[in-house]
mmCIF file of C-alpha atoms and ligand atoms in Angstrom:
data_model
loop_
_atom_site.group_PDB
_atom_site.id
_atom_site.type_symbol
_atom_site.label_atom_id
_atom_site.label_comp_id
_atom_site.label_asym_id
_atom_site.label_seq_id
_atom_site.Cartn_x
_atom_site.Cartn_y
_atom_site.Cartn_z
ATOM 1 C CA UNK A 1 13.350 -13.799 -14.982
ATOM 2 C CA UNK A 2 12.412 -15.588 -11.639
ATOM 3 C CA UNK A 3 8.882 -16.765 -11.555
ATOM 4 C CA UNK A 4 6.378 -15.366 -9.391
ATOM 5 C CA UNK A 5 6.497 -17.833 -6.669
ATOM 6 C CA UNK A 6 10.222 -17.922 -6.615
ATOM 7 C CA UNK A 7 10.316 -13.926 -6.301
ATOM 8 C CA UNK A 8 7.906 -14.566 -3.338
ATOM 9 C CA UNK A 9 10.210 -17.051 -1.494
ATOM 10 C CA UNK A 10 13.181 -14.650 -2.245
ATOM 11 C CA UNK A 11 11.533 -11.820 -0.451
ATOM 12 C CA UNK A 12 10.750 -13.673 2.725
ATOM 13 C CA UNK A 13 13.960 -12.842 4.247
ATOM 14 C CA UNK A 14 14.257 -8.961 3.259
ATOM 15 C CA UNK A 15 17.463 -7.933 4.650
ATOM 16 C CA UNK A 16 17.586 -3.969 5.439
ATOM 17 C CA UNK A 17 19.886 -3.510 2.872
ATOM 18 C CA UNK A 18 17.722 -4.583 -0.018
ATOM 19 C CA UNK A 19 14.752 -2.745 1.671
ATOM 20 C CA UNK A 20 16.471 0.719 1.710
ATOM 21 C CA UNK A 21 17.460 -0.140 -1.833
ATOM 22 C CA UNK A 22 14.060 -1.080 -3.105
ATOM 23 C CA UNK A 23 11.659 1.155 -1.531
ATOM 24 C CA UNK A 24 13.168 3.971 -3.467
ATOM 25 C CA UNK A 25 10.001 3.498 -5.768
ATOM 26 C CA UNK A 26 11.652 3.111 -8.621
ATOM 27 C CA UNK A 27 13.333 6.353 -8.686
ATOM 28 C CA UNK A 28 10.845 8.348 -7.049
ATOM 29 C CA UNK A 29 11.354 10.665 -4.277
ATOM 30 C CA UNK A 30 12.566 8.740 -1.156
ATOM 31 C CA UNK A 31 10.141 10.978 1.170
ATOM 32 C CA UNK A 32 6.864 9.773 -0.493
ATOM 33 C CA UNK A 33 5.580 6.780 1.673
ATOM 34 C CA UNK A 34 4.559 4.566 -1.017
ATOM 35 C CA UNK A 35 6.830 1.322 -1.149
ATOM 36 C CA UNK A 36 6.866 -1.248 -4.107
ATOM 37 C CA UNK A 37 8.703 -3.476 -6.068
ATOM 38 C CA UNK A 38 6.527 -5.737 -7.794
ATOM 39 C CA UNK A 39 6.577 -5.929 -11.778
ATOM 40 C CA UNK A 40 2.764 -4.867 -11.753
ATOM 41 C CA UNK A 41 3.477 -1.445 -9.986
ATOM 42 C CA UNK A 42 6.721 -1.020 -11.706
ATOM 43 C CA UNK A 43 4.700 -0.495 -14.826
ATOM 44 C CA UNK A 44 2.273 1.666 -13.373
ATOM 45 C CA UNK A 45 5.052 3.834 -11.718
ATOM 46 C CA UNK A 46 6.542 4.030 -15.418
ATOM 47 C CA UNK A 47 3.337 5.559 -16.670
ATOM 48 C CA UNK A 48 3.188 7.768 -13.687
ATOM 49 C CA UNK A 49 6.681 9.227 -14.581
ATOM 50 C CA UNK A 50 5.497 9.851 -18.323
ATOM 51 C CA UNK A 51 2.267 11.527 -17.455
ATOM 52 C CA UNK A 52 2.779 13.382 -14.145
ATOM 53 C CA UNK A 53 4.184 16.234 -15.962
ATOM 54 C CA UNK A 54 1.384 16.609 -18.460
ATOM 55 C CA UNK A 55 -2.282 18.171 -17.543
ATOM 56 C CA UNK A 56 -3.680 15.005 -18.708
ATOM 57 C CA UNK A 57 -6.729 13.793 -16.628
ATOM 58 C CA UNK A 58 -6.073 10.712 -14.687
ATOM 59 C CA UNK A 59 -8.792 8.003 -13.892
ATOM 60 C CA UNK A 60 -7.550 5.324 -11.316
ATOM 61 C CA UNK A 61 -9.358 2.101 -10.617
ATOM 62 C CA UNK A 62 -9.039 -0.189 -7.902
ATOM 63 C CA UNK A 63 -10.490 -2.358 -5.257
ATOM 64 C CA UNK A 64 -10.800 -0.909 -1.659
ATOM 65 C CA UNK A 65 -7.150 0.022 0.107
ATOM 66 C CA UNK A 66 -5.041 -0.699 -2.964
ATOM 67 C CA UNK A 67 -3.605 2.798 -2.722
ATOM 68 C CA UNK A 68 -5.756 5.018 -5.157
ATOM 69 C CA UNK A 69 -5.541 8.188 -3.293
ATOM 70 C CA UNK A 70 -1.785 7.611 -2.482
ATOM 71 C CA UNK A 71 -1.085 7.544 -5.997
ATOM 72 C CA UNK A 72 -3.118 10.318 -6.725
ATOM 73 C CA UNK A 73 -1.005 11.987 -4.297
ATOM 74 C CA UNK A 74 2.260 10.847 -5.980
ATOM 75 C CA UNK A 75 1.348 12.009 -9.330
ATOM 76 C CA UNK A 76 0.639 15.697 -7.718
ATOM 77 C CA UNK A 77 3.960 15.191 -5.883
ATOM 78 C CA UNK A 78 5.895 14.642 -9.014
ATOM 79 C CA UNK A 79 4.180 17.018 -11.150
ATOM 80 C CA UNK A 80 5.198 20.524 -11.559
ATOM 81 C CA UNK A 81 2.046 21.743 -9.851
ATOM 82 C CA UNK A 82 3.573 19.860 -6.542
ATOM 83 C CA UNK A 83 3.969 23.376 -4.754
ATOM 84 C CA UNK A 84 0.341 24.156 -5.746
ATOM 85 C CA UNK A 85 -2.741 22.780 -3.620
ATOM 86 C CA UNK A 86 -3.941 19.198 -3.736
ATOM 87 C CA UNK A 87 -7.739 19.255 -3.277
ATOM 88 C CA UNK A 88 -9.795 16.134 -2.312
ATOM 89 C CA UNK A 89 -13.371 15.853 -2.772
ATOM 90 C CA UNK A 90 -14.971 12.652 -1.600
ATOM 91 C CA UNK A 91 -18.049 12.333 -4.360
ATOM 92 C CA UNK A 92 -20.037 9.974 -2.367
ATOM 93 C CA UNK A 93 -19.820 11.391 1.248
ATOM 94 C CA UNK A 94 -22.179 14.610 0.267
ATOM 95 C CA UNK A 95 -25.779 14.647 -1.127
ATOM 96 C CA UNK A 96 -26.113 16.464 -4.754
ATOM 97 C CA UNK A 97 -27.177 19.583 -3.735
ATOM 98 C CA UNK A 98 -24.308 19.894 -1.287
ATOM 99 C CA UNK A 99 -21.685 18.340 -3.513
ATOM 100 C CA UNK A 100 -22.380 21.025 -6.172
ATOM 101 C CA UNK A 101 -21.680 24.070 -3.641
ATOM 102 C CA UNK A 102 -18.712 22.199 -2.351
ATOM 103 C CA UNK A 103 -17.272 22.136 -5.896
ATOM 104 C CA UNK A 104 -18.209 25.356 -7.321
ATOM 105 C CA UNK A 105 -18.888 27.126 -4.154
ATOM 106 C CA UNK A 106 -21.970 29.359 -4.052
ATOM 107 C CA UNK A 107 -23.007 33.037 -3.988
ATOM 108 C CA UNK A 108 -24.485 34.803 -0.653
ATOM 109 C CA UNK A 109 -28.275 33.921 -0.272
ATOM 110 C CA UNK A 110 -27.861 31.125 -3.338
ATOM 111 C CA UNK A 111 -29.908 28.842 -1.067
ATOM 112 C CA UNK A 112 -31.101 28.746 2.585
ATOM 113 C CA UNK A 113 -28.097 29.067 5.055
ATOM 114 C CA UNK A 114 -25.856 30.415 2.166
ATOM 115 C CA UNK A 115 -25.022 33.517 4.437
ATOM 116 C CA UNK A 116 -21.854 34.533 2.497
ATOM 117 C CA UNK A 117 -19.941 33.797 -0.627
ATOM 118 C CA UNK A 118 -17.985 30.525 -0.287
ATOM 119 C CA UNK A 119 -15.437 29.127 -2.644
ATOM 120 C CA UNK A 120 -15.788 25.669 -3.817
ATOM 121 C CA UNK A 121 -13.046 23.071 -4.199
ATOM 122 C CA UNK A 122 -12.026 23.794 -8.004
ATOM 123 C CA UNK A 123 -11.098 27.331 -7.046
ATOM 124 C CA UNK A 124 -9.303 26.226 -4.090
ATOM 125 C CA UNK A 125 -7.471 24.078 -6.131
ATOM 126 C CA UNK A 126 -6.546 26.740 -8.831
ATOM 127 C CA UNK A 127 -3.028 26.081 -10.428
ATOM 128 C CA UNK A 128 -2.835 22.530 -8.603
ATOM 129 C CA UNK A 129 -4.717 19.585 -8.902
ATOM 130 C CA UNK A 130 -8.257 18.205 -7.843
ATOM 131 C CA UNK A 131 -8.551 14.782 -6.711
ATOM 132 C CA UNK A 132 -12.321 13.698 -7.288
ATOM 133 C CA UNK A 133 -12.559 10.247 -5.122
ATOM 134 C CA UNK A 134 -15.444 7.621 -5.540
ATOM 135 C CA UNK A 135 -16.299 9.561 -8.815
ATOM 136 C CA UNK A 136 -18.483 6.542 -9.674
ATOM 137 C CA UNK A 137 -20.932 7.843 -7.025
ATOM 138 C CA UNK A 138 -21.435 10.967 -8.216
ATOM 139 C CA UNK A 139 -24.934 11.823 -9.164
ATOM 140 C CA UNK A 140 -25.670 12.392 -12.815
ATOM 141 C CA UNK A 141 -26.560 16.129 -12.823
ATOM 142 C CA UNK A 142 -23.353 16.918 -11.253
ATOM 143 C CA UNK A 143 -21.435 14.838 -13.823
ATOM 144 C CA UNK A 144 -22.743 16.985 -16.641
ATOM 145 C CA UNK A 145 -21.518 19.928 -14.570
ATOM 146 C CA UNK A 146 -18.116 18.394 -13.999
ATOM 147 C CA UNK A 147 -18.007 17.618 -17.836
ATOM 148 C CA UNK A 148 -18.315 21.181 -18.418
ATOM 149 C CA UNK A 149 -15.528 22.164 -16.434
ATOM 150 C CA UNK A 150 -13.274 19.553 -17.567
ATOM 151 C CA UNK A 151 -14.096 20.797 -21.405
ATOM 152 C CA UNK A 152 -13.873 24.575 -20.774
ATOM 153 C CA UNK A 153 -11.732 24.817 -17.553
ATOM 154 C CA UNK A 154 -14.753 27.462 -16.124
ATOM 155 C CA UNK A 155 -17.767 27.138 -14.418
ATOM 156 C CA UNK A 156 -19.902 29.475 -12.206
ATOM 157 C CA UNK A 157 -20.607 29.314 -8.464
ATOM 158 C CA UNK A 158 -24.242 27.935 -7.259
ATOM 159 C CA UNK A 159 -26.853 31.016 -7.581
ATOM 160 C CA UNK A 160 -24.231 33.320 -9.336
ATOM 161 C CA UNK A 161 -23.765 34.384 -12.896
ATOM 162 C CA UNK A 162 -20.019 35.066 -12.985
ATOM 163 C CA UNK A 163 -17.918 32.588 -15.192
ATOM 164 C CA UNK A 164 -14.836 31.504 -13.376
ATOM 165 C CA UNK A 165 -11.807 30.055 -14.961
ATOM 166 C CA UNK A 166 -9.508 27.921 -13.402
ATOM 167 C CA UNK A 167 -6.178 25.872 -14.336
ATOM 168 C CA UNK A 168 -6.798 22.367 -12.351
ATOM 169 C CA UNK A 169 -6.071 19.189 -13.189
ATOM 170 C CA UNK A 170 -8.308 16.473 -12.496
ATOM 171 C CA UNK A 171 -7.493 13.224 -10.988
ATOM 172 C CA UNK A 172 -10.693 10.840 -10.631
ATOM 173 C CA UNK A 173 -10.560 7.752 -8.539
ATOM 174 C CA UNK A 174 -13.293 4.916 -8.165
ATOM 175 C CA UNK A 175 -13.599 1.067 -7.324
ATOM 176 C CA UNK A 176 -16.872 0.815 -9.614
ATOM 177 C CA UNK A 177 -16.779 -0.836 -12.992
ATOM 178 C CA UNK A 178 -17.724 2.380 -14.463
ATOM 179 C CA UNK A 179 -18.403 0.585 -17.987
ATOM 180 C CA UNK A 180 -21.001 -1.626 -16.117
ATOM 181 C CA UNK A 181 -22.488 1.789 -14.480
ATOM 182 C CA UNK A 182 -22.636 3.469 -18.003
ATOM 183 C CA UNK A 183 -24.752 0.206 -19.377
ATOM 184 C CA UNK A 184 -27.050 0.779 -16.348
ATOM 185 C CA UNK A 185 -27.590 4.172 -16.906
ATOM 186 C CA UNK A 186 -25.725 5.556 -13.818
ATOM 187 C CA UNK A 187 -22.804 7.128 -15.231
ATOM 188 C CA UNK A 188 -22.346 9.293 -18.419
ATOM 189 C CA UNK A 189 -20.316 7.729 -21.033
ATOM 190 C CA UNK A 190 -19.189 11.284 -22.327
ATOM 191 C CA UNK A 191 -17.961 12.092 -18.862
ATOM 192 C CA UNK A 192 -16.148 8.575 -18.716
ATOM 193 C CA UNK A 193 -14.182 9.170 -21.992
ATOM 194 C CA UNK A 194 -13.235 12.953 -20.906
ATOM 195 C CA UNK A 195 -11.547 11.804 -17.652
ATOM 196 C CA UNK A 196 -10.161 8.164 -18.956
ATOM 197 C CA UNK A 197 -7.578 9.905 -20.502
ATOM 198 C CA UNK A 198 -4.823 8.176 -18.472
ATOM 199 C CA UNK A 199 -6.445 4.849 -16.864
ATOM 200 C CA UNK A 200 -4.115 3.328 -13.923
ATOM 201 C CA UNK A 201 -5.788 -0.136 -12.773
ATOM 202 C CA UNK A 202 -4.392 -0.681 -9.300
ATOM 203 C CA UNK A 203 -4.022 -4.626 -8.641
ATOM 204 C CA UNK A 204 -4.883 -5.949 -5.609
ATOM 205 C CA UNK A 205 -2.639 -6.975 -3.332
ATOM 206 C CA UNK A 206 -3.308 -10.806 -3.637
ATOM 207 C CA UNK A 207 -2.059 -10.282 -7.372
ATOM 208 C CA UNK A 208 1.287 -8.732 -6.454
ATOM 209 C CA UNK A 209 2.570 -10.895 -3.197
ATOM 210 C CA UNK A 210 5.873 -9.833 -3.501
ATOM 211 C CA UNK A 211 4.910 -6.487 -2.245
ATOM 212 C CA UNK A 212 3.738 -8.072 1.130
ATOM 213 C CA UNK A 213 6.893 -8.730 2.937
ATOM 214 C CA UNK A 214 8.466 -4.980 1.645
ATOM 215 C CA UNK A 215 5.334 -3.136 2.729
ATOM 216 C CA UNK A 216 4.732 -5.422 5.881
ATOM 217 C CA UNK A 217 8.480 -4.505 6.761
ATOM 218 C CA UNK A 218 7.729 -0.605 6.105
ATOM 219 C CA UNK A 219 4.671 -0.491 8.298
ATOM 220 C CA UNK A 220 6.435 -2.232 10.915
ATOM 221 C CA UNK A 221 9.191 0.276 11.060
ATOM 222 C CA UNK A 222 6.908 3.107 10.755
ATOM 223 C CA UNK A 223 4.689 1.755 13.754
ATOM 224 C CA UNK A 224 7.745 0.868 15.613
ATOM 225 C CA UNK A 225 9.086 4.289 15.297
ATOM 226 C CA UNK A 226 5.808 6.053 16.179
ATOM 227 C CA UNK A 227 4.932 4.008 18.973
ATOM 228 C CA UNK A 228 8.573 4.072 20.162
ATOM 229 C CA UNK A 229 8.321 0.054 20.739
ATOM 230 C CA UNK A 230 11.663 -2.158 19.849
ATOM 231 C CA UNK A 231 9.542 -4.875 17.642
ATOM 232 C CA UNK A 232 12.297 -6.211 16.049
ATOM 233 C CA UNK A 233 10.965 -8.053 13.191
ATOM 234 C CA UNK A 234 8.416 -10.850 11.965
ATOM 235 C CA UNK A 235 8.551 -14.617 12.738
ATOM 236 C CA UNK A 236 8.967 -16.345 9.679
ATOM 237 C CA UNK A 237 5.696 -18.453 10.097
ATOM 238 C CA UNK A 238 4.086 -14.867 10.482
ATOM 239 C CA UNK A 239 5.592 -13.701 7.162
ATOM 240 C CA UNK A 240 4.165 -16.788 5.760
ATOM 241 C CA UNK A 241 0.941 -16.175 6.683
ATOM 242 C CA UNK A 242 0.985 -12.454 5.618
ATOM 243 C CA UNK A 243 2.121 -13.540 2.366
ATOM 244 C CA UNK A 244 -0.646 -16.068 2.101
ATOM 245 C CA UNK A 245 -3.358 -14.011 3.107
ATOM 246 C CA UNK A 246 -6.155 -13.272 0.801
ATOM 247 C CA UNK A 247 -6.297 -9.503 1.583
ATOM 248 C CA UNK A 248 -9.818 -8.483 0.848
ATOM 249 C CA UNK A 249 -8.950 -5.178 2.663
ATOM 250 C CA UNK A 250 -5.678 -4.785 0.436
ATOM 251 C CA UNK A 251 -2.942 -2.503 1.879
ATOM 252 C CA UNK A 252 -5.350 -0.769 4.612
ATOM 253 C CA UNK A 253 -6.108 -4.193 5.886
ATOM 254 C CA UNK A 254 -2.085 -5.108 6.150
ATOM 255 C CA UNK A 255 -1.243 -1.663 7.533
ATOM 256 C CA UNK A 256 -3.897 -2.128 10.265
ATOM 257 C CA UNK A 257 -2.680 -5.413 10.963
ATOM 258 C CA UNK A 258 0.781 -4.554 11.339
ATOM 259 C CA UNK A 259 -0.284 -1.383 13.356
ATOM 260 C CA UNK A 260 -2.374 -3.488 15.891
ATOM 261 C CA UNK A 261 0.363 -6.165 15.983
ATOM 262 C CA UNK A 262 3.206 -3.818 17.048
ATOM 263 C CA UNK A 263 0.973 -2.228 19.560
ATOM 264 C CA UNK A 264 0.086 -5.431 21.020
ATOM 265 C CA UNK A 265 3.509 -7.385 20.862
ATOM 266 C CA UNK A 266 5.939 -7.685 23.679
ATOM 267 C CA UNK A 267 9.043 -5.290 23.217
ATOM 268 C CA UNK A 268 11.932 -7.056 21.733
ATOM 269 C CA UNK A 269 10.020 -9.954 20.326
ATOM 270 C CA UNK A 270 9.371 -10.247 16.860
ATOM 271 C CA UNK A 271 5.619 -10.272 15.582
ATOM 272 C CA UNK A 272 4.286 -13.894 15.704
ATOM 273 C CA UNK A 273 1.341 -15.583 14.187
ATOM 274 C CA UNK A 274 -1.108 -15.039 16.980
ATOM 275 C CA UNK A 275 -0.540 -11.260 16.931
ATOM 276 C CA UNK A 276 -2.236 -11.035 13.411
ATOM 277 C CA UNK A 277 -5.700 -11.197 14.175
ATOM 278 C CA UNK A 278 -6.733 -12.978 11.203
ATOM 279 C CA UNK A 279 -10.029 -14.365 10.998
ATOM 280 C CA UNK A 280 -9.513 -18.226 11.641
ATOM 281 C CA UNK A 281 -10.546 -19.174 8.419
ATOM 282 C CA UNK A 282 -8.054 -17.220 6.509
ATOM 283 C CA UNK A 283 -5.520 -18.450 8.990
ATOM 284 C CA UNK A 284 -6.278 -21.991 8.115
ATOM 285 C CA UNK A 285 -6.843 -21.254 4.678
ATOM 286 C CA UNK A 286 -3.208 -19.665 4.260
ATOM 287 C CA UNK A 287 -1.569 -22.870 5.724
ATOM 288 C CA UNK A 288 -1.036 -21.982 9.038
ATOM 289 C CA UNK A 289 -2.456 -24.825 10.600
ATOM 290 C CA UNK A 290 -0.388 -27.089 8.177
ATOM 291 C CA UNK A 291 2.695 -25.711 8.831
ATOM 292 C CA UNK A 292 2.390 -26.020 12.488
ATOM 293 C CA UNK A 293 1.912 -29.330 11.691
ATOM 294 C CA UNK A 294 4.850 -29.495 9.527
ATOM 295 C CA UNK A 295 6.987 -28.107 12.354
ATOM 296 C CA UNK A 296 6.087 -30.162 15.144
ATOM 297 C CA UNK A 297 6.808 -33.189 13.393
ATOM 298 C CA UNK A 298 10.495 -32.523 13.831
ATOM 299 C CA UNK A 299 9.752 -32.729 17.806
ATOM 300 C CA UNK A 300 7.779 -35.867 17.371
ATOM 301 C CA UNK A 301 9.794 -39.220 19.142
ATOM 302 C CA UNK A 302 9.812 -41.329 16.114
ATOM 303 C CA UNK A 303 12.002 -38.663 13.989
ATOM 304 C CA UNK A 304 13.696 -36.608 16.994
ATOM 305 C CA UNK A 305 17.474 -35.959 16.504
ATOM 306 C CA UNK A 306 19.203 -33.383 18.819
ATOM 307 C CA UNK A 307 21.202 -32.140 15.894
ATOM 308 C CA UNK A 308 17.753 -31.716 13.659
ATOM 309 C CA UNK A 309 16.255 -29.690 16.439
ATOM 310 C CA UNK A 310 19.207 -27.639 16.766
ATOM 311 C CA UNK A 311 19.753 -26.590 13.105
ATOM 312 C CA UNK A 312 15.936 -25.959 12.793
ATOM 313 C CA UNK A 313 16.169 -23.924 15.872
ATOM 314 C CA UNK A 314 19.119 -21.523 14.487
ATOM 315 C CA UNK A 315 17.652 -21.246 11.032
ATOM 316 C CA UNK A 316 14.506 -19.841 12.942
ATOM 317 C CA UNK A 317 16.934 -17.570 14.426
ATOM 318 C CA UNK A 318 19.072 -16.494 11.825
ATOM 319 C CA UNK A 319 15.643 -15.809 9.692
ATOM 320 C CA UNK A 320 13.994 -13.972 12.532
ATOM 321 C CA UNK A 321 17.270 -11.644 12.618
ATOM 322 C CA UNK A 322 17.457 -11.220 8.941
ATOM 323 C CA UNK A 323 20.651 -13.610 9.261
ATOM 324 C CA UNK A 324 22.765 -11.374 11.235
ATOM 325 C CA UNK A 325 24.755 -13.702 13.166
ATOM 326 C CA UNK A 326 25.489 -11.414 16.240
ATOM 327 C CA UNK A 327 21.669 -11.025 16.549
ATOM 328 C CA UNK A 328 20.760 -14.324 16.180
ATOM 329 C CA UNK A 329 23.286 -15.476 18.625
ATOM 330 C CA UNK A 330 21.783 -13.021 21.272
ATOM 331 C CA UNK A 331 18.682 -14.296 20.727
ATOM 332 C CA UNK A 332 19.965 -17.899 21.260
ATOM 333 C CA UNK A 333 21.789 -16.950 24.053
ATOM 334 C CA UNK A 334 25.161 -18.192 22.885
ATOM 335 C CA UNK A 335 28.252 -16.223 21.520
ATOM 336 C CA UNK A 336 28.365 -15.384 18.655
ATOM 337 C CA UNK A 337 31.649 -17.740 18.389
ATOM 338 C CA UNK A 338 29.390 -20.736 19.101
ATOM 339 C CA UNK A 339 26.976 -19.818 16.437
ATOM 340 C CA UNK A 340 29.601 -19.421 13.827
ATOM 341 C CA UNK A 341 30.776 -22.798 14.598
ATOM 342 C CA UNK A 342 27.392 -24.465 14.656
ATOM 343 C CA UNK A 343 26.708 -22.853 11.336
ATOM 344 C CA UNK A 344 29.597 -24.323 9.712
ATOM 345 C CA UNK A 345 28.925 -27.761 11.274
ATOM 346 C CA UNK A 346 25.379 -27.750 9.695
ATOM 347 C CA UNK A 347 26.460 -26.139 6.456
ATOM 348 C CA UNK A 348 23.981 -23.147 6.781
ATOM 349 C CA UNK A 349 24.341 -20.768 3.893
ATOM 350 C CA UNK A 350 23.225 -17.327 2.963
ATOM 351 C CA UNK A 351 24.149 -15.315 0.269
ATOM 352 C CA UNK A 352 24.676 -12.343 2.654
ATOM 353 C CA UNK A 353 27.403 -13.804 4.264
ATOM 354 C CA UNK A 354 29.975 -14.345 1.123
ATOM 355 C CA UNK A 355 32.813 -15.401 2.836
ATOM 356 C CA UNK A 356 31.061 -18.377 4.601
ATOM 357 C CA UNK A 357 29.569 -19.585 1.278
ATOM 358 C CA UNK A 358 32.343 -21.863 0.070
HETATM 359 N N1 ATP B 1 2.485 0.648 -1.756
HETATM 360 C C1 ATP B 1 2.021 1.318 -0.654
HETATM 361 N N2 ATP B 1 2.885 1.480 0.276
HETATM 362 C C2 ATP B 1 2.803 2.099 1.452
HETATM 363 N N3 ATP B 1 1.649 2.409 1.804
HETATM 364 C C3 ATP B 1 0.559 2.195 0.907
HETATM 365 C C4 ATP B 1 0.849 1.533 -0.378
HETATM 366 N N4 ATP B 1 -0.461 1.613 -1.085
HETATM 367 C C5 ATP B 1 -1.273 1.869 -0.262
HETATM 368 N N5 ATP B 1 -0.842 2.504 1.232
HETATM 369 C C6 ATP B 1 -1.498 2.746 2.310
HETATM 370 O O1 ATP B 1 -2.535 1.943 2.409
HETATM 371 C C7 ATP B 1 -3.747 2.774 2.899
HETATM 372 C C8 ATP B 1 -4.709 2.812 2.081
HETATM 373 O O2 ATP B 1 -4.346 3.706 0.922
HETATM 374 P P1 ATP B 1 -5.313 4.513 0.048
HETATM 375 O O3 ATP B 1 -6.000 5.310 0.953
HETATM 376 O O4 ATP B 1 -4.666 5.140 -0.849
HETATM 377 O O5 ATP B 1 -6.428 3.449 -0.735
HETATM 378 P P2 ATP B 1 -7.635 3.554 -1.849
HETATM 379 O O6 ATP B 1 -7.410 2.950 -2.796
HETATM 380 O O7 ATP B 1 -7.986 4.972 -1.945
HETATM 381 O O8 ATP B 1 -8.710 2.896 -0.981
HETATM 382 P P3 ATP B 1 -10.484 3.228 -0.887
HETATM 383 O O9 ATP B 1 -11.051 2.768 -1.898
HETATM 384 O O10 ATP B 1 -10.919 2.242 0.302
HETATM 385 O O11 ATP B 1 -10.577 4.800 -0.819
HETATM 386 C C9 ATP B 1 -3.084 4.163 3.030
HETATM 387 O O12 ATP B 1 -3.025 4.272 4.559
HETATM 388 C C10 ATP B 1 -2.349 4.123 2.221
HETATM 389 O O13 ATP B 1 -0.977 5.285 3.089
HETATM 390 MG MG1 MG B 2 -9.555 6.358 -1.182
#
């Protein structure tokens, strides 16, 4: 088993083929827009596969932008409820009185402004899944009502007496530490134990750095297609920065950064470090400055050897073009035959080129 650091280095040059093979989500549907190959996520996928078809309640915990909603959607996507509604409720967005009517619906005249009967999210989700996002921010009164639905699968609309029965699978998510919330009296422990049947802890991106090149490449392709822009790849230094960045906003931050870079990048040029708009501190913390120093030493007069410079440039071009010699030759404005000759002179090797690795 390679060590984590080695795996990251391996991943620096993700070839197209390896991406296609690996963003198959460990056997999940290729149409679902979620990619990963880290061992941390692999364990989570294995768990999801086991529980998706059951009706077990799932609690997803993770920092902002780690993919909680995407994972909730995936569970629904591969469950037997996939053709039924997936209804999302953001428990933090609504004041308590509105949230209750949102969840359970209301009868006509239940409160001022309730001009007609309205179905709630639980009714809408009947047969499918309800996703209770930010459940850690739900008011205590609403928590007890949710608990009742979870126990009995029944409830009444606000202002009504009729008991409504539903068949709904519940997936809840939060970025709060619910045990701590229980300790300070903000969260009911009985509700916690009721929803915590299956617990999924999504690791932050900085703890699964092998995923960074893969997800970055996924978004480069997505936004290149959407924006109809030919942005061929990442400069190797850019990829190094991405891999070493701390990602406080996790995958959402990575996604936004790549979208912006594709938008701003000149056509037919790889994404350069300066296109990343990383805060300066992070850029230097990520080693950007050091690396620039290192690569410029090769240009300093005391060590300047034309052959070294040429080899360095060829290597960079090859990395930028995913080691496709034809493309690298084009980038260097030389013929493929000349490049091939220089590759043999400098004894440059890559596993993709079996016939050259003597
Ligand atoms: N493994 C992944 N592959 C591809 N895209 C991903 C992956 N994980 C997350 N994303 C994308 O990252 C963004 C954030 O994901 P999501 O909204 O699911 O995070 P979240 O944990 O719910 O965040 P928040 O706590 O802020 O609500 C979305 O655009 C989502 O599609
Ligand atoms: Mg979310």
